[in-house]
Amino acid sequence: MAQTPNIDGVLIQWGDRLFYPGNRVVKVRPQPRLDAGAMRQRAAAIRERIEATVVRRAPQVMVKVTGGGRGMQAIAAHFRYICKNGRIDIEDERGETLRGRDAVHELTEDWRFGGSLIDEMGYRREAFNIMLSMPRGTDPLIVQRAAREFAQTELVDHKYVMVLHDHQANPHVHISVRAESKHGRRLNPRKTDLHRWRETFAEKLRGYGIEAEASRQASRGRNLSRPDLWQVKAKEDGRLRNVRTTTGSGSRVSASRADALKGWLNIGQALAGSSDVRDVKLAGSIATFIQDSIASWNLLKKSQEVVEGTQRSSPVVGPQIGR
């Protein structure tokens, strides 16, 4: 007689690989044993994330480091940019609101001398510029509150300022954070930090009743490469000449897609064998999601091949006088 699979165990094993890449295990190794209650709770959390991804297709948060100043000149210029030269309110880490050119100047001097001296121009990054964004239609004030709570959690002991931009398509918050903390530790965000930041921001949004997820692209069947902020601005101004491909490629991308597909297949197979009608229904949604993902990947691959073929066959055009 075939043994009934431990569905919660399968959900935890493969769900961790899909949704929590920091915990991903490349080689099979013994995992810490969870008691029955903890396992049910963990499996319930994974089920919720599966439903949000494959059934409700919840919006994905975006958290991106867009740059950072290597001296006070660059940091001050970013202050002026995000607050529109003093016309938009700036909020600092104490929750105080600043407005006007004089306030921006005072803020600049506070950062210059508030800790190790930041020279006008330097060789190392003294601040990081972070952008937190949600899709069109999200309440901008909730985005701002969630960003505030994100900063209070992830940027504790650092000087930072934040500005809400709600005049563009997607409501987003710009945060500029001083690299050096009040205790002399320096911020140095890595890929794992960025994923944790996305998770934190999504969690804060869900606390306000906003559906938000922070899954990897491979886990949600996507394969897009986001343009840098300077490219977005250059395109808006008509100054962007070379358009970068919007699809990810390479062996690492392919391996990530294959690993995600393997996870979805194992989860779907386990749920399909459940005696719970809801699990079986969710397995059907996963099957549809897998088919859509494979079709999307194949379409993007064909589109990229067409673009690359066109670029190879296009004649080289030299500089044009008068442009």
Coordinates of C-alpha atoms in Angstrom, one line a residue:
M1 CA 0.0 0.0 0.0
A2 CA 1.4 3.4 -1.0
Q3 CA 2.3 5.7 1.9
T4 CA 0.4 9.0 2.1
P5 CA 3.0 11.8 1.6
N6 CA 3.6 14.2 4.5
I7 CA 2.1 17.1 2.7
D8 CA 3.1 19.7 5.3
G9 CA 6.6 18.4 5.2
V10 CA 6.7 18.8 1.4
L11 CA 5.3 22.3 1.6
I12 CA 7.9 23.4 4.1
Q13 CA 10.8 21.7 2.3
W14 CA 10.0 23.2 -1.2
G15 CA 8.2 26.3 0.0
D16 CA 11.3 27.5 1.8
R17 CA 13.3 27.1 -1.4
L18 CA 10.7 29.0 -3.4
F19 CA 9.9 31.9 -1.0
Y20 CA 12.8 32.1 1.4
P21 CA 16.0 31.8 -0.8
G22 CA 18.2 32.6 2.2
N23 CA 17.2 29.3 3.7
R24 CA 17.5 27.3 0.5
V25 CA 19.4 24.1 0.7
V26 CA 21.4 23.0 -2.3
K27 CA 22.4 19.6 -1.0
V28 CA 20.1 17.3 0.9
R29 CA 20.9 17.5 4.6
P30 CA 19.0 16.8 7.8
Q31 CA 16.7 19.7 8.8
P32 CA 15.8 20.8 12.4
R33 CA 12.7 18.8 13.5
L34 CA 9.6 20.8 14.1
D35 CA 6.9 19.7 16.5
A36 CA 3.4 19.1 15.1
G37 CA 2.1 22.6 16.0
A38 CA 5.1 24.4 14.6
M39 CA 4.9 22.3 11.4
R40 CA 1.2 23.1 10.9
Q41 CA 1.9 26.9 11.4
R42 CA 4.8 26.8 9.0
A43 CA 2.8 24.9 6.4
A44 CA -0.1 27.3 6.8
A45 CA 2.2 30.2 6.1
I46 CA 3.5 28.5 3.0
R47 CA 0.0 27.7 1.8
E48 CA -0.9 31.4 2.1
R49 CA 2.0 32.4 0.0
I50 CA 1.2 29.8 -2.6
E51 CA -2.4 31.1 -2.9
A52 CA -1.2 34.7 -3.0
T53 CA 1.2 33.8 -5.9
V54 CA -0.7 31.4 -8.1
V55 CA -4.4 32.2 -7.3
R56 CA -4.6 35.8 -6.4
R57 CA -1.5 36.9 -8.2
A58 CA -0.8 39.4 -5.4
P59 CA 1.2 42.6 -6.4
Q60 CA 4.9 42.4 -5.8
V61 CA 6.8 45.1 -3.8
M62 CA 9.9 46.7 -5.3
V63 CA 12.8 47.6 -3.1
K64 CA 15.9 48.8 -5.0
V65 CA 19.1 50.6 -4.2
T66 CA 19.3 53.3 -6.9
G67 CA 22.7 54.6 -6.0
G68 CA 24.4 56.6 -3.3
G69 CA 26.7 59.6 -2.6
R70 CA 30.4 59.3 -2.2
G71 CA 30.5 62.8 -0.8
M72 CA 28.3 65.6 0.6
Q73 CA 28.0 67.2 -2.7
A74 CA 26.3 64.1 -4.2
I75 CA 24.2 63.5 -1.1
A76 CA 22.9 67.1 -1.0
A77 CA 22.0 66.9 -4.7
H78 CA 19.9 63.8 -4.0
F79 CA 18.2 65.6 -1.1
R80 CA 17.2 68.4 -3.5
Y81 CA 16.1 65.9 -6.1
I82 CA 13.8 63.8 -4.0
C83 CA 12.2 66.9 -2.2
K84 CA 12.0 68.9 -5.5
N85 CA 14.3 71.5 -4.1
G86 CA 12.3 71.9 -0.8
R87 CA 8.8 71.9 -2.3
I88 CA 7.9 68.4 -0.9
D89 CA 8.1 67.4 2.8
I90 CA 11.1 65.4 4.0
E91 CA 10.7 63.2 7.0
D92 CA 13.8 62.2 9.0
E93 CA 14.5 59.2 11.3
R94 CA 13.0 61.0 14.3
G95 CA 9.7 61.5 12.5
E96 CA 10.2 65.3 12.1
T97 CA 9.0 66.9 8.9
L98 CA 11.2 69.4 7.0
R99 CA 10.3 71.7 4.1
G100 CA 12.0 74.5 2.2
R101 CA 15.5 75.2 0.9
D102 CA 16.8 76.3 4.3
A103 CA 15.6 73.1 5.9
V104 CA 17.4 71.1 3.2
H105 CA 20.6 73.1 3.8
E106 CA 20.4 72.5 7.6
L107 CA 19.8 68.8 7.0
T108 CA 22.9 68.7 4.8
E109 CA 25.1 70.3 7.5
D110 CA 23.7 67.9 10.1
W111 CA 24.7 64.9 8.0
R112 CA 28.1 66.4 7.2
F113 CA 29.1 66.7 10.8
G114 CA 26.7 64.2 12.5
G115 CA 29.3 61.4 13.0
S116 CA 32.5 61.0 11.0
L117 CA 33.0 64.1 8.8
I118 CA 31.7 63.6 5.3
D119 CA 33.9 65.6 2.8
E120 CA 32.4 67.4 -0.1
M121 CA 33.8 64.8 -2.4
G122 CA 35.1 61.4 -1.3
Y123 CA 36.2 58.0 -2.4
R124 CA 33.8 55.7 -0.5
R125 CA 30.0 55.6 -0.4
E126 CA 28.6 57.7 2.5
A127 CA 24.9 57.2 1.8
F128 CA 22.6 54.7 0.0
N129 CA 19.6 55.8 -2.0
I130 CA 16.7 53.3 -1.7
M131 CA 13.4 53.3 -3.5
L132 CA 10.3 51.4 -2.2
S133 CA 7.5 51.1 -4.7
M134 CA 4.1 49.5 -5.3
P135 CA 2.0 49.2 -8.4
R136 CA -0.5 51.9 -9.6
G137 CA -3.7 52.0 -7.5
T138 CA -2.1 51.4 -4.1
D139 CA -2.9 54.1 -1.5
P140 CA 0.2 56.3 -1.4
L141 CA -0.3 57.2 2.3
I142 CA -0.3 53.5 3.2
V143 CA 2.9 53.1 1.1
Q144 CA 4.4 55.9 3.1
R145 CA 3.4 54.4 6.4
A146 CA 4.7 51.0 5.5
A147 CA 8.0 52.6 4.3
R148 CA 8.3 54.4 7.6
E149 CA 7.9 51.2 9.5
F150 CA 10.3 49.5 7.2
A151 CA 13.0 52.1 7.9
Q152 CA 12.4 51.9 11.7
T153 CA 13.0 48.2 11.5
E154 CA 15.8 47.8 9.0
L155 CA 17.7 51.1 9.3
V156 CA 17.7 51.5 13.0
D157 CA 20.6 53.6 14.4
H158 CA 21.2 55.2 11.0
K159 CA 20.4 58.7 10.0
Y160 CA 17.9 58.7 7.1
V161 CA 15.3 60.8 5.3
M162 CA 12.3 59.7 3.3
V163 CA 10.1 61.4 0.8
L164 CA 6.8 60.2 -0.7
H165 CA 6.3 60.6 -4.5
D166 CA 2.7 60.1 -5.4
H167 CA 2.6 62.3 -8.6
Q168 CA 3.9 59.5 -10.9
A169 CA 2.4 56.2 -12.1
N170 CA 3.5 54.1 -9.1
P171 CA 3.4 55.5 -5.6
H172 CA 6.9 55.2 -4.2
V173 CA 9.1 56.4 -1.3
H174 CA 12.7 57.6 -1.7
I175 CA 14.9 56.9 1.3
S176 CA 18.4 58.2 1.7
V177 CA 20.3 56.5 4.6
R178 CA 23.7 57.5 6.0
A179 CA 26.1 54.6 5.5
E180 CA 27.7 55.0 9.0
S181 CA 25.4 54.2 12.0
K182 CA 25.5 56.1 15.3
H183 CA 27.8 53.3 16.6
G184 CA 30.2 53.5 13.7
R185 CA 29.0 50.4 11.9
R186 CA 28.7 50.8 8.1
L187 CA 25.8 49.7 6.0
N188 CA 26.7 47.4 3.1
P189 CA 23.5 45.9 1.6
R190 CA 24.0 42.6 -0.2
K191 CA 21.5 40.4 -2.2
T192 CA 20.3 38.6 0.9
D193 CA 19.7 42.0 2.6
L194 CA 17.7 43.3 -0.4
H195 CA 15.5 40.2 -0.2
R196 CA 14.9 40.6 3.5
W197 CA 14.1 44.3 2.9
R198 CA 11.5 43.3 0.3
E199 CA 10.0 40.8 2.8
T200 CA 9.9 43.4 5.5
F201 CA 8.2 46.0 3.3
A202 CA 5.6 43.5 2.1
E203 CA 4.9 42.5 5.7
K204 CA 4.4 46.1 6.7
L205 CA 2.0 46.6 3.8
R206 CA 0.0 43.5 4.7
G207 CA -0.3 44.9 8.2
Y208 CA -2.5 47.7 6.6
G209 CA -4.6 45.2 4.6
I210 CA -2.7 45.7 1.3
E211 CA -2.0 42.5 -0.6
A212 CA 1.8 42.4 -1.2
E213 CA 4.3 39.7 -1.9
A214 CA 8.1 39.6 -2.2
S215 CA 8.8 36.5 -4.2
R216 CA 11.7 35.9 -6.5
Q217 CA 11.0 36.3 -10.2
A218 CA 11.7 32.6 -10.9
S219 CA 9.3 31.6 -8.1
R220 CA 6.5 33.6 -9.7
G221 CA 7.3 32.6 -13.3
R222 CA 8.8 35.8 -14.4
N223 CA 12.1 36.6 -16.2
L224 CA 12.4 40.4 -16.4
S225 CA 15.4 42.7 -15.8
R226 CA 14.4 46.0 -14.4
P227 CA 16.1 49.1 -15.9
D228 CA 18.2 51.3 -13.7
L229 CA 16.7 54.6 -12.5
W230 CA 19.0 56.7 -14.8
Q231 CA 17.7 54.6 -17.8
V232 CA 14.1 55.3 -16.8
K233 CA 14.8 59.0 -16.6
A234 CA 16.8 59.1 -19.8
K235 CA 14.0 57.2 -21.6
E236 CA 11.4 59.7 -20.3
D237 CA 13.6 62.6 -21.6
G238 CA 14.3 60.9 -24.9
R239 CA 18.0 60.6 -24.2
L240 CA 18.3 56.8 -24.0
R241 CA 20.1 55.5 -27.1
N242 CA 20.8 51.8 -26.3
V243 CA 17.8 49.9 -25.0
R244 CA 18.9 47.0 -22.8
T245 CA 17.1 43.7 -23.1
T246 CA 14.4 43.3 -20.5
T247 CA 14.8 39.5 -20.1
G248 CA 17.3 37.8 -17.9
S249 CA 19.6 35.1 -19.3
G250 CA 22.6 33.0 -18.5
S251 CA 23.2 29.8 -16.7
R252 CA 22.3 31.1 -13.3
V253 CA 18.9 32.4 -14.5
S254 CA 18.2 29.0 -16.1
A255 CA 19.3 27.1 -13.0
S256 CA 17.0 29.3 -10.9
R257 CA 14.1 28.7 -13.2
A258 CA 14.7 25.0 -13.2
D259 CA 14.9 24.9 -9.4
A260 CA 11.6 26.9 -9.0
L261 CA 9.8 24.6 -11.5
K262 CA 11.0 21.6 -9.6
G263 CA 9.6 23.1 -6.4
W264 CA 6.2 23.9 -7.9
L265 CA 6.0 20.3 -9.4
N266 CA 6.8 18.7 -6.0
I267 CA 4.3 20.9 -4.2
G268 CA 1.6 20.4 -6.8
Q269 CA 2.0 16.6 -6.7
A270 CA 1.8 16.5 -2.9
L271 CA -1.3 18.7 -2.8
A272 CA -3.0 16.6 -5.6
G273 CA -2.7 13.5 -3.4
S274 CA -4.4 15.2 -0.4
S275 CA -7.8 14.2 1.0
D276 CA -8.6 17.9 1.5
V277 CA -10.7 19.3 -1.4
R278 CA -9.0 22.7 -1.0
D279 CA -5.6 21.2 -1.4
V280 CA -6.6 19.4 -4.6
K281 CA -8.1 22.7 -5.9
L282 CA -4.9 24.5 -5.1
A283 CA -2.9 21.8 -7.0
G284 CA -5.0 22.5 -10.1
S285 CA -4.2 26.2 -9.8
I286 CA -0.5 25.4 -9.5
A287 CA -0.7 23.3 -12.7
T288 CA -2.2 26.2 -14.6
F289 CA 0.4 28.5 -13.1
I290 CA 3.2 26.2 -14.3
Q291 CA 1.8 26.1 -17.8
D292 CA 1.5 29.9 -17.9
S293 CA 5.1 30.3 -16.6
I294 CA 6.6 27.9 -19.2
A295 CA 4.7 29.6 -21.9
S296 CA 5.9 33.0 -20.7
W297 CA 9.5 31.9 -20.5
N298 CA 9.3 30.4 -24.0
L299 CA 7.7 33.6 -25.4
L300 CA 10.4 35.8 -23.8
K301 CA 13.1 33.6 -25.1
K302 CA 11.8 33.8 -28.7
S303 CA 11.4 37.6 -28.4
Q304 CA 15.0 37.9 -27.2
E305 CA 16.3 35.8 -30.0
V306 CA 14.4 38.0 -32.5
V307 CA 15.8 41.2 -30.9
E308 CA 19.4 39.8 -30.9
G309 CA 19.0 38.6 -34.5
T310 CA 17.8 42.0 -35.6
Q311 CA 20.7 43.7 -33.8
R312 CA 23.3 41.4 -35.5
S313 CA 21.8 42.1 -38.9
S314 CA 21.4 45.9 -38.5
P315 CA 24.1 48.0 -40.2
V316 CA 26.4 50.1 -38.1
V317 CA 25.3 53.7 -38.1
G318 CA 28.0 56.3 -37.4
P319 CA 27.4 59.6 -35.5
Q320 CA 25.1 62.0 -37.1
I321 CA 26.0 65.7 -37.4
G322 CA 23.5 68.2 -36.1
R323 CA 21.9 65.9 -33.5

